[in-house]
Amino acid sequence: MHQLNETHDTALTSWVESANQAGCDFPIQNLPFASVRRAGTSEPFRGAVAIGDHALDLAAVNAAGVFDGVVAEWLALAAQPKLNAFMAQGQEAWSALRLALSRALRTGAAEQAALSSCLIPLAELEYDLAMTIGDYTDFYTSIHHATAVGSLFRPDNPLLPNYKWVPIGYHGRASSIGVSGQQFHRPKGQLKAPDAAEPSFGPCKRLDYELEVGIVIGQGNALGEAIDIEAAERHVFGLCLLNDWSARDIQAWEYQPLGPFLSKSFASTLSPWIVTLEALAPYRAPFQRPEADPQPLPYLTGAANSAQGAVDMQLECLIQTPTMDAPVRLSRSNFRDSYWTLGQMVTHHSVNGCNLNAGDLFGSGTQSGPAPEEAGSLLELTRGGKQPLTLPGGETRTFLEDGDTIIMRAVCEKPGAPRIGFGEVRSTLLPAR
Ligand code: MN
């Protein structure tokens, strides 16, 4: 677990003035990573760090020769089009580069003259996925989501008996994961209404989003070597937002006995900026189980995990339909309410000897809170499509319609700590082909 250090100091300010404004997602205490280039150009993508309303172009910083020694070597890796090689270096490298960038971006830093020409306004950027995702695993860590969805699919048996013992997950599809701005066509597939005798083939009629936290693996583990719970977070580079698009009607027909397949693999969308776990240190919270619930098995229990395994990360989901001028909020929830922690996901995933690699992605599963209005999917908000939502202007929705845009945002915020924002993930559903 990360300890607080000088990079978290709330008193720090930056010579990039916009980073010092209240409400900024990217103050000097954040310093998230992305892969960027100037929009509309054929420049190569390269690593960048967000500061205020600008990105610090790490390839330009590398060319300017501002840093020396091993930090310069790590900077060169972080400046590559994909961050996998930097992620694979491990926590020592991530922390050292964060510290060097924090010092160079502070008010009064001697590096201001050299670095000010390495800034690009965020408004002029386009993004690529920050890493090549070799493997994608989707978990199911919100017990509130699992219970609500279970009650729709299996009214007599909503929460399966393994849920409180096993961090449930399935192996997802990495090839169709895109970065914010992704547009995709409504998928087609086999659909079968409960009262129909046979399935039919056609466009999905129950297209849904899932509000999830994306967990980016940094250093991996060797095949055959499990990751101990006490060391698990050393393998996590950072967090982002993930919209795990879901075709509910395809899912309902296909999911038994082996789990989701084509209902999930047509598209998933990630926010561009990866917030490091170190930046989130002020927002760690105790991991607690209700007293009536079983305690996790010993391999999923650790002192640091119990003391601060949770993350106090406020999540928000919004919709903008083609007729709306501005998005409207659908729900809010908090990653702190997750039933399983980051460390438990990493340890459980590797406990059988499965190897993780730098750049692998975990989805947290839909993050729904305990209250009905904190539901992170339309499936829950509309009770399986039975209770339509009425939007401002009078439109209604059960599931998404062509042209709808879904926006997800997240922020960590509390008195006495720096505001750590995640930016947003935004993507639009196009008509079926
Ligand atoms: Mn999911």
Coordinates of C-alpha atoms and ligand atoms in Angstrom, one line a residue:
M1 CA 0.0 0.0 0.0
H2 CA 1.2 3.5 -0.8
Q3 CA 2.1 5.8 2.1
L4 CA 1.4 9.5 1.8
N5 CA 4.5 11.4 0.6
E6 CA 5.4 14.9 -0.6
T7 CA 3.5 14.3 -4.0
H8 CA 0.2 14.2 -2.0
D9 CA 0.7 17.5 -0.2
T10 CA -2.4 19.5 -0.5
A11 CA -0.4 22.7 -0.4
L12 CA 1.5 22.0 -3.7
T13 CA 0.7 24.2 -6.6
S14 CA 1.9 24.1 -10.2
W15 CA 3.3 26.7 -12.6
V16 CA 0.6 25.4 -14.9
E17 CA -2.0 27.8 -13.5
S18 CA -5.1 25.8 -14.6
A19 CA -4.0 22.9 -12.3
N20 CA -4.5 25.1 -9.2
Q21 CA -8.1 25.9 -9.9
A22 CA -10.8 24.4 -7.6
G23 CA -12.7 21.6 -9.3
C24 CA -9.8 20.7 -11.7
D25 CA -9.6 17.0 -12.4
F26 CA -5.9 17.1 -12.8
P27 CA -4.1 19.0 -10.1
I28 CA -0.4 18.4 -9.5
Q29 CA -1.2 15.7 -6.9
N30 CA -2.9 13.6 -9.6
L31 CA -0.5 13.2 -12.7
P32 CA -2.4 10.4 -14.6
F33 CA -1.0 8.8 -17.7
A34 CA -2.5 8.5 -21.2
S35 CA -1.4 7.9 -24.8
V36 CA -2.0 11.1 -26.9
R37 CA -1.4 13.0 -30.1
R38 CA -2.6 16.3 -31.6
A39 CA -6.1 15.6 -33.0
G40 CA -6.4 15.5 -36.8
T41 CA -2.7 14.8 -37.3
S42 CA -0.7 11.7 -38.2
E43 CA 1.8 12.3 -35.4
P44 CA 2.8 9.1 -33.5
F45 CA 0.9 8.6 -30.2
R46 CA 3.1 9.0 -27.2
G47 CA 2.8 8.9 -23.4
A48 CA 1.6 12.0 -21.6
V49 CA 0.7 13.2 -18.1
A50 CA -2.2 15.5 -17.4
I51 CA -1.7 18.7 -15.6
G52 CA -4.6 21.2 -15.3
D53 CA -6.1 21.7 -18.8
H54 CA -2.9 20.5 -20.5
A55 CA -1.0 17.3 -21.2
L56 CA 2.7 17.2 -20.6
D57 CA 4.0 15.4 -23.8
L58 CA 6.5 12.9 -22.4
A59 CA 8.2 12.4 -25.8
A60 CA 8.9 16.1 -25.9
V61 CA 10.2 16.0 -22.3
N62 CA 12.4 13.1 -23.2
A63 CA 13.8 14.9 -26.2
A64 CA 14.4 18.0 -24.0
G65 CA 16.7 15.9 -21.8
V66 CA 15.4 17.4 -18.6
F67 CA 15.9 14.3 -16.4
D68 CA 19.1 12.2 -15.7
G69 CA 20.0 8.7 -14.8
V70 CA 17.4 5.9 -14.2
V71 CA 14.5 8.4 -14.1
A72 CA 15.4 9.4 -17.7
E73 CA 15.3 5.8 -18.7
W74 CA 11.9 5.3 -17.1
L75 CA 10.7 8.5 -18.7
A76 CA 11.8 7.2 -22.1
L77 CA 9.6 4.1 -21.6
A78 CA 6.7 6.2 -20.5
A79 CA 7.0 8.3 -23.6
Q80 CA 6.4 5.3 -25.9
P81 CA 3.1 5.0 -27.8
K82 CA 2.0 2.3 -25.3
L83 CA 2.8 2.3 -21.6
N84 CA 3.2 -1.5 -21.2
A85 CA 7.0 -1.3 -20.9
F86 CA 6.8 1.4 -18.3
M87 CA 4.1 -0.4 -16.5
A88 CA 6.2 -3.6 -16.4
Q89 CA 9.0 -1.7 -14.5
G90 CA 7.1 -1.8 -11.3
Q91 CA 6.2 0.5 -8.4
E92 CA 9.7 1.9 -7.8
A93 CA 9.8 3.2 -11.4
W94 CA 6.2 4.6 -11.2
S95 CA 6.9 6.4 -8.0
A96 CA 10.3 7.8 -9.0
L97 CA 8.9 9.3 -12.3
R98 CA 5.8 10.6 -10.4
L99 CA 8.1 12.4 -7.9
A100 CA 10.4 13.8 -10.6
L101 CA 7.4 15.1 -12.6
S102 CA 5.8 16.5 -9.4
R103 CA 8.9 18.4 -8.5
A104 CA 9.4 19.7 -12.1
L105 CA 5.8 20.9 -12.4
R106 CA 5.7 22.8 -9.0
T107 CA 5.5 26.5 -8.7
G108 CA 9.0 27.9 -8.9
A109 CA 10.6 24.7 -10.4
A110 CA 13.8 25.3 -12.5
E111 CA 12.4 23.0 -15.2
Q112 CA 9.5 25.4 -16.0
A113 CA 11.4 27.0 -18.9
A114 CA 12.2 23.7 -20.5
L115 CA 8.9 22.0 -19.9
S116 CA 6.5 24.8 -20.8
S117 CA 7.1 24.1 -24.5
C118 CA 6.1 20.4 -23.9
L119 CA 2.5 21.2 -23.0
I120 CA -0.5 20.6 -25.3
P121 CA -4.0 21.8 -24.4
L122 CA -6.3 18.9 -23.6
A123 CA -8.8 20.3 -26.0
E124 CA -6.4 19.7 -28.9
L125 CA -5.8 16.0 -28.1
E126 CA -6.9 12.7 -29.4
Y127 CA -6.3 9.5 -27.5
D128 CA -5.3 5.9 -28.0
L129 CA -5.6 3.2 -25.4
A130 CA -2.7 3.8 -23.0
M131 CA -1.7 0.2 -23.1
T132 CA -1.9 -2.9 -25.3
I133 CA -4.4 -5.0 -23.4
G134 CA -3.3 -8.6 -23.7
D135 CA -6.1 -10.0 -21.5
Y136 CA -9.3 -8.6 -20.1
T137 CA -11.1 -10.1 -17.1
D138 CA -14.4 -8.8 -15.9
F139 CA -15.3 -9.3 -12.2
Y140 CA -18.7 -8.9 -10.5
T141 CA -17.7 -7.2 -7.3
S142 CA -20.9 -5.2 -6.4
I143 CA -23.1 -7.4 -4.3
H144 CA -25.9 -4.8 -4.8
H145 CA -25.6 -5.3 -8.6
A146 CA -25.3 -9.1 -8.3
T147 CA -28.4 -9.2 -6.1
A148 CA -30.5 -6.9 -8.3
V149 CA -29.6 -8.6 -11.6
G150 CA -29.9 -12.1 -10.0
S151 CA -33.5 -11.2 -8.9
L152 CA -34.4 -10.3 -12.5
F153 CA -32.8 -13.4 -14.1
R154 CA -33.6 -15.8 -11.3
P155 CA -36.3 -14.4 -9.0
D156 CA -36.3 -17.5 -6.7
N157 CA -32.5 -17.6 -6.3
P158 CA -31.0 -14.1 -6.8
L159 CA -27.6 -14.4 -5.1
L160 CA -25.8 -17.7 -5.9
P161 CA -24.2 -19.4 -2.9
N162 CA -20.6 -18.9 -4.1
Y163 CA -20.9 -15.1 -4.3
K164 CA -19.8 -14.3 -0.8
W165 CA -16.8 -16.7 -1.0
V166 CA -15.4 -16.2 -4.5
P167 CA -14.6 -13.0 -6.4
I168 CA -16.7 -14.0 -9.4
G169 CA -15.3 -13.2 -12.8
Y170 CA -15.1 -14.4 -16.4
H171 CA -12.5 -14.0 -19.2
G172 CA -13.6 -11.2 -21.5
R173 CA -12.5 -10.0 -24.9
A174 CA -9.7 -7.5 -25.3
S175 CA -9.8 -6.9 -29.0
S176 CA -13.0 -4.8 -29.0
I177 CA -12.0 -2.5 -26.2
G178 CA -11.8 1.1 -27.4
V179 CA -10.9 4.5 -25.9
S180 CA -13.3 7.3 -25.0
G181 CA -15.0 8.6 -28.2
Q182 CA -15.7 5.1 -29.4
Q183 CA -18.7 4.6 -31.6
F184 CA -20.1 1.2 -32.3
H185 CA -23.0 -0.3 -34.1
R186 CA -25.9 -2.0 -32.2
P187 CA -24.9 -5.7 -32.2
K188 CA -27.0 -8.4 -33.7
G189 CA -27.4 -11.9 -32.2
Q190 CA -29.7 -14.6 -31.0
L191 CA -32.6 -13.3 -29.0
K192 CA -35.3 -15.3 -27.3
A193 CA -38.2 -13.8 -25.3
P194 CA -39.2 -15.8 -22.2
D195 CA -42.5 -16.7 -23.8
A196 CA -41.2 -17.5 -27.3
A197 CA -40.9 -21.1 -28.4
E198 CA -37.6 -20.5 -30.4
P199 CA -34.9 -17.9 -30.6
S200 CA -34.8 -15.4 -33.5
F201 CA -31.9 -13.5 -35.0
G202 CA -31.7 -9.7 -35.2
P203 CA -30.5 -6.4 -33.7
C204 CA -30.2 -6.4 -29.9
K205 CA -33.3 -4.7 -28.4
R206 CA -32.0 -4.4 -24.8
L207 CA -28.7 -2.6 -25.2
D208 CA -27.3 -1.5 -21.8
Y209 CA -24.2 0.1 -20.3
E210 CA -22.3 -1.0 -17.2
L211 CA -20.6 1.6 -14.9
E212 CA -17.3 -0.1 -14.0
V213 CA -13.9 0.8 -12.6
G214 CA -11.0 -0.4 -14.9
I215 CA -8.0 -1.8 -13.1
V216 CA -4.8 -1.8 -15.1
I217 CA -2.1 -4.3 -14.2
G218 CA 1.4 -3.1 -14.0
Q219 CA 4.0 -5.7 -13.2
G220 CA 2.8 -9.3 -13.9
N221 CA 3.7 -12.6 -12.3
A222 CA 5.3 -15.7 -13.6
L223 CA 3.1 -18.6 -14.7
G224 CA 2.6 -20.9 -11.8
E225 CA 3.4 -18.3 -9.1
A226 CA 0.5 -17.0 -7.1
I227 CA 0.4 -13.4 -5.9
D228 CA 0.1 -13.0 -2.1
I229 CA -2.6 -10.7 -0.9
E230 CA 0.0 -8.6 1.0
A231 CA 1.8 -8.0 -2.3
A232 CA -1.2 -7.8 -4.6
E233 CA -1.4 -4.0 -5.0
R234 CA 2.2 -3.8 -6.1
H235 CA 0.9 -5.3 -9.4
V236 CA -1.7 -2.6 -10.0
F237 CA -0.6 0.4 -12.0
G238 CA -3.8 2.4 -11.7
L239 CA -7.5 2.8 -12.2
C240 CA -9.7 4.3 -14.9
L241 CA -13.4 4.2 -16.0
L242 CA -14.8 1.3 -18.0
N243 CA -18.1 1.2 -19.8
D244 CA -18.8 -2.5 -20.3
W245 CA -21.5 -2.4 -22.9
S246 CA -24.0 -5.3 -22.6
A247 CA -26.7 -6.8 -24.8
R248 CA -29.1 -8.0 -22.2
D249 CA -31.4 -10.0 -24.5
I250 CA -28.4 -11.8 -26.1
Q251 CA -27.0 -12.3 -22.5
A252 CA -30.2 -13.8 -21.1
W253 CA -30.4 -16.5 -23.8
E254 CA -26.7 -17.4 -23.9
Y255 CA -25.3 -17.0 -20.4
Q256 CA -26.0 -20.5 -19.1
P257 CA -24.0 -22.6 -18.5
L258 CA -20.6 -20.9 -19.4
G259 CA -21.3 -17.2 -18.8
P260 CA -21.5 -14.1 -21.0
F261 CA -20.1 -14.4 -24.6
L262 CA -21.3 -12.4 -27.5
S263 CA -23.5 -10.2 -25.2
K264 CA -20.3 -8.5 -24.0
S265 CA -17.6 -8.8 -26.7
F266 CA -18.9 -6.3 -29.3
A267 CA -17.5 -3.2 -27.5
S268 CA -16.2 -1.9 -24.2
T269 CA -14.9 1.6 -23.7
L270 CA -12.1 3.0 -21.4
S271 CA -11.4 6.5 -20.2
P272 CA -8.1 7.7 -21.6
W273 CA -6.3 8.8 -18.4
I274 CA -5.0 6.1 -16.0
V275 CA -4.9 7.4 -12.4
T276 CA -2.0 5.7 -10.6
L277 CA -2.7 3.9 -7.4
E278 CA -0.2 6.1 -5.7
A279 CA -2.3 9.2 -6.5
L280 CA -5.2 7.5 -4.8
A281 CA -3.4 6.9 -1.5
P282 CA -5.4 9.7 0.3
Y283 CA -8.6 7.9 -0.6
R284 CA -8.1 4.4 0.6
A285 CA -10.6 3.2 3.1
P286 CA -11.1 0.1 5.3
F287 CA -12.4 -3.1 3.8
Q288 CA -15.3 -4.3 5.9
R289 CA -17.8 -7.2 5.7
P290 CA -21.2 -7.2 7.3
E291 CA -21.0 -9.2 10.5
A292 CA -23.5 -11.8 9.3
D293 CA -21.5 -12.5 6.1
P294 CA -18.6 -15.0 6.0
Q295 CA -15.2 -13.6 6.3
P296 CA -13.0 -14.1 3.2
L297 CA -10.8 -17.2 3.2
P298 CA -7.3 -16.7 4.6
Y299 CA -5.6 -16.3 1.2
L300 CA -7.9 -13.3 0.5
T301 CA -7.3 -11.7 3.9
G302 CA -4.4 -9.4 4.8
A303 CA -3.7 -6.6 7.3
A304 CA -3.2 -3.8 4.8
N305 CA -6.2 -5.1 2.7
S306 CA -8.4 -4.9 5.8
A307 CA -7.1 -1.5 6.9
Q308 CA -7.3 0.3 3.6
G309 CA -8.3 -2.1 0.8
A310 CA -11.2 -0.1 -0.4
V311 CA -11.1 3.0 -2.6
D312 CA -13.4 6.0 -1.9
M313 CA -14.1 6.8 -5.6
Q314 CA -17.3 8.6 -6.5
L315 CA -18.8 7.3 -9.8
E316 CA -21.4 9.0 -12.0
C317 CA -23.2 8.0 -15.2
L318 CA -25.0 10.4 -17.6
I319 CA -26.9 10.1 -20.8
Q320 CA -27.2 12.5 -23.7
T321 CA -29.8 11.5 -26.3
P322 CA -29.8 13.1 -29.8
T323 CA -32.5 15.6 -28.8
M324 CA -30.8 16.8 -25.6
D325 CA -28.5 19.9 -25.4
A326 CA -26.7 18.6 -22.3
P327 CA -26.3 15.3 -20.6
V328 CA -28.4 14.3 -17.6
R329 CA -27.3 12.1 -14.7
L330 CA -28.6 8.6 -14.5
S331 CA -26.9 7.5 -11.3
R332 CA -24.2 7.9 -8.8
S333 CA -22.4 5.3 -6.8
N334 CA -19.1 4.7 -5.0
F335 CA -16.4 2.1 -5.6
R336 CA -16.0 1.9 -1.7
D337 CA -19.2 -0.2 -1.7
S338 CA -17.5 -3.0 -3.7
Y339 CA -17.8 -6.5 -2.0
W340 CA -14.2 -7.4 -3.0
T341 CA -11.0 -5.3 -3.1
L342 CA -8.4 -4.6 -5.8
G343 CA -5.9 -6.9 -3.9
Q344 CA -8.5 -9.7 -3.6
M345 CA -9.1 -9.5 -7.3
V346 CA -5.4 -9.8 -8.1
T347 CA -4.7 -12.5 -5.6
H348 CA -7.8 -14.6 -6.6
H349 CA -7.0 -14.3 -10.3
S350 CA -3.5 -15.6 -9.7
V351 CA -4.1 -18.2 -7.0
N352 CA -4.3 -21.1 -9.4
G353 CA -0.9 -20.0 -11.0
C354 CA -2.5 -17.9 -13.8
N355 CA 0.0 -15.3 -14.9
L356 CA -1.0 -11.6 -15.3
N357 CA 0.9 -9.3 -17.7
A358 CA 1.6 -5.6 -17.8
G359 CA -1.3 -3.9 -19.5
D360 CA -3.9 -6.5 -18.6
L361 CA -7.3 -5.0 -17.7
F362 CA -9.7 -6.0 -15.0
G363 CA -13.3 -4.7 -14.9
S364 CA -14.6 -4.3 -11.4
G365 CA -18.1 -5.3 -12.5
T366 CA -21.0 -2.9 -12.5
Q367 CA -20.7 -0.7 -9.4
S368 CA -24.2 -0.3 -8.0
G369 CA -24.6 1.1 -4.5
P370 CA -27.1 -0.1 -1.8
A371 CA -29.9 2.4 -2.8
P372 CA -32.0 1.6 -5.9
E373 CA -31.0 5.0 -7.5
E374 CA -27.4 4.0 -7.2
A375 CA -27.7 1.3 -9.9
G376 CA -24.9 1.3 -12.5
S377 CA -27.0 -0.1 -15.4
L378 CA -30.3 0.4 -17.1
L379 CA -31.2 -3.2 -16.4
E380 CA -31.4 -2.3 -12.7
L381 CA -32.7 1.3 -13.0
T382 CA -35.7 0.1 -15.2
R383 CA -36.2 -3.2 -13.4
G384 CA -35.5 -5.2 -16.4
G385 CA -37.2 -2.8 -18.8
K386 CA -40.5 -2.8 -16.8
Q387 CA -40.2 0.7 -15.4
P388 CA -39.2 3.2 -18.1
L389 CA -37.1 6.3 -17.1
T390 CA -38.5 9.6 -18.0
L391 CA -35.8 12.1 -19.1
P392 CA -36.0 15.9 -19.2
G393 CA -38.0 16.9 -22.2
G394 CA -40.3 13.9 -21.8
E395 CA -38.4 11.2 -23.6
T396 CA -38.5 7.8 -22.0
R397 CA -35.9 4.9 -22.0
T398 CA -36.0 1.3 -20.9
F399 CA -32.8 0.4 -22.8
L400 CA -30.6 2.6 -25.1
E401 CA -31.8 3.9 -28.5
D402 CA -29.7 4.6 -31.5
G403 CA -27.7 7.8 -31.2
D404 CA -27.6 7.8 -27.4
T405 CA -24.3 8.8 -25.8
I406 CA -23.3 7.5 -22.4
I407 CA -20.8 9.5 -20.3
M408 CA -19.1 8.2 -17.1
R409 CA -17.1 10.3 -14.7
A410 CA -15.4 9.7 -11.4
V411 CA -13.7 11.8 -8.8
C412 CA -12.1 11.3 -5.4
E413 CA -12.9 14.3 -3.2
K414 CA -12.9 15.0 0.6
P415 CA -11.9 17.8 2.9
G416 CA -8.2 18.1 3.5
A417 CA -7.1 16.0 0.5
P418 CA -6.4 17.0 -3.1
R419 CA -9.2 16.4 -5.6
I420 CA -8.3 13.5 -7.9
G421 CA -10.4 13.4 -11.0
F422 CA -10.6 10.7 -13.7
G423 CA -11.9 12.7 -16.6
E424 CA -14.6 10.9 -18.5
V425 CA -15.4 8.0 -20.8
R426 CA -17.9 8.9 -23.5
S427 CA -19.2 6.7 -26.3
T428 CA -22.2 6.6 -28.7
L429 CA -24.4 3.8 -29.9
L430 CA -24.9 3.8 -33.7
P431 CA -27.8 1.9 -35.6
A432 CA -27.3 -1.8 -36.4
R433 CA -25.6 -2.5 -39.7
Ligands
MN1 MN -19.3 -6.1 -16.8

